Amino acid sequence: MKKMSPKQVDLYCILILAVGAALGAIGAFSEIKFLEIIGITLLIGDIVFRVACYRCPYCGRYLDRSRGEYCPYCGKELNY
């Protein structure tokens, strides 16, 4: 599998987060437990996806909250 750039991971995380939050809210307000569970599962999955994939494409280290143009560990330019 091709490594994703940090920008792509950010985009996917925002989409997963938005869908999860929307489904969770709809499920909570309409009292449909199934939608609530799916929303919570997506929110947890978003965290797991971010930790697993938000890495430097060169050295593979987790970037945490780094938003710079360069990897704080290896110094190579991140593909944004």
Coordinates of C-alpha atoms in Angstrom, one line a residue:
M1 CA 0.0 0.0 0.0
K2 CA 1.3 3.5 -0.9
K3 CA 2.0 5.7 2.1
M4 CA -0.3 8.6 2.4
S5 CA 0.9 12.2 2.9
P6 CA 0.1 13.9 6.2
K7 CA -2.3 16.2 4.3
Q8 CA -4.3 13.2 3.0
V9 CA -4.5 11.7 6.5
D10 CA -5.8 15.0 7.8
L11 CA -8.4 15.1 5.2
Y12 CA -9.6 11.6 5.8
C13 CA -9.6 12.2 9.6
I14 CA -11.8 15.3 9.2
L15 CA -14.2 13.3 7.0
I16 CA -14.4 10.4 9.4
L17 CA -14.8 12.7 12.4
A18 CA -17.6 14.7 10.7
V19 CA -19.6 11.6 9.7
G20 CA -19.1 10.0 13.1
A21 CA -20.2 13.1 14.9
A22 CA -23.2 13.5 12.6
L23 CA -24.4 9.9 13.0
G24 CA -23.8 10.0 16.8
A25 CA -25.8 13.2 17.1
I26 CA -28.6 12.0 14.9
G27 CA -28.8 8.8 16.8
A28 CA -28.8 10.6 20.1
F29 CA -31.5 13.0 19.2
S30 CA -33.8 10.5 17.5
E31 CA -33.0 7.8 20.1
I32 CA -31.8 5.3 17.6
K33 CA -29.1 3.4 19.5
F34 CA -27.7 1.7 16.3
L35 CA -26.8 5.1 14.8
E36 CA -25.3 6.2 18.1
I37 CA -23.1 3.1 18.3
I38 CA -21.9 3.5 14.7
G39 CA -21.1 7.2 15.3
I40 CA -19.1 6.4 18.5
T41 CA -17.3 3.6 16.6
L42 CA -16.3 6.0 13.8
L43 CA -15.0 8.5 16.3
I44 CA -12.9 5.8 18.0
G45 CA -11.8 4.5 14.6
D46 CA -10.7 8.1 13.7
I47 CA -8.3 8.1 16.6
V48 CA -6.9 4.7 15.7
F49 CA -6.6 5.7 12.0
R50 CA -4.7 8.9 12.9
V51 CA -2.3 7.2 15.2
A52 CA -1.6 4.5 12.7
C53 CA -1.3 6.6 9.5
Y54 CA -0.2 10.2 10.5
R55 CA 3.5 9.5 10.0
C56 CA 6.4 10.9 8.2
P57 CA 6.5 9.3 4.7
Y58 CA 10.3 9.0 4.9
C59 CA 11.2 7.9 8.5
G60 CA 7.8 6.5 9.5
R61 CA 7.7 8.3 12.9
Y62 CA 4.4 9.5 14.3
L63 CA 4.1 13.3 13.7
D64 CA 1.8 14.0 16.7
R65 CA 0.6 17.5 16.3
S66 CA 3.4 18.7 14.0
R67 CA 2.1 20.9 11.2
G68 CA 5.4 22.1 9.9
E69 CA 6.8 21.8 6.4
Y70 CA 9.5 19.4 7.6
C71 CA 9.6 16.3 9.7
P72 CA 10.8 17.1 13.2
Y73 CA 12.7 13.8 13.3
C74 CA 14.4 13.4 10.0
G75 CA 14.2 16.9 8.6
K76 CA 12.8 15.9 5.2
E77 CA 10.1 18.0 3.6
L78 CA 6.6 16.7 4.1
N79 CA 4.5 16.4 0.9
Y80 CA 1.7 18.9 1.5

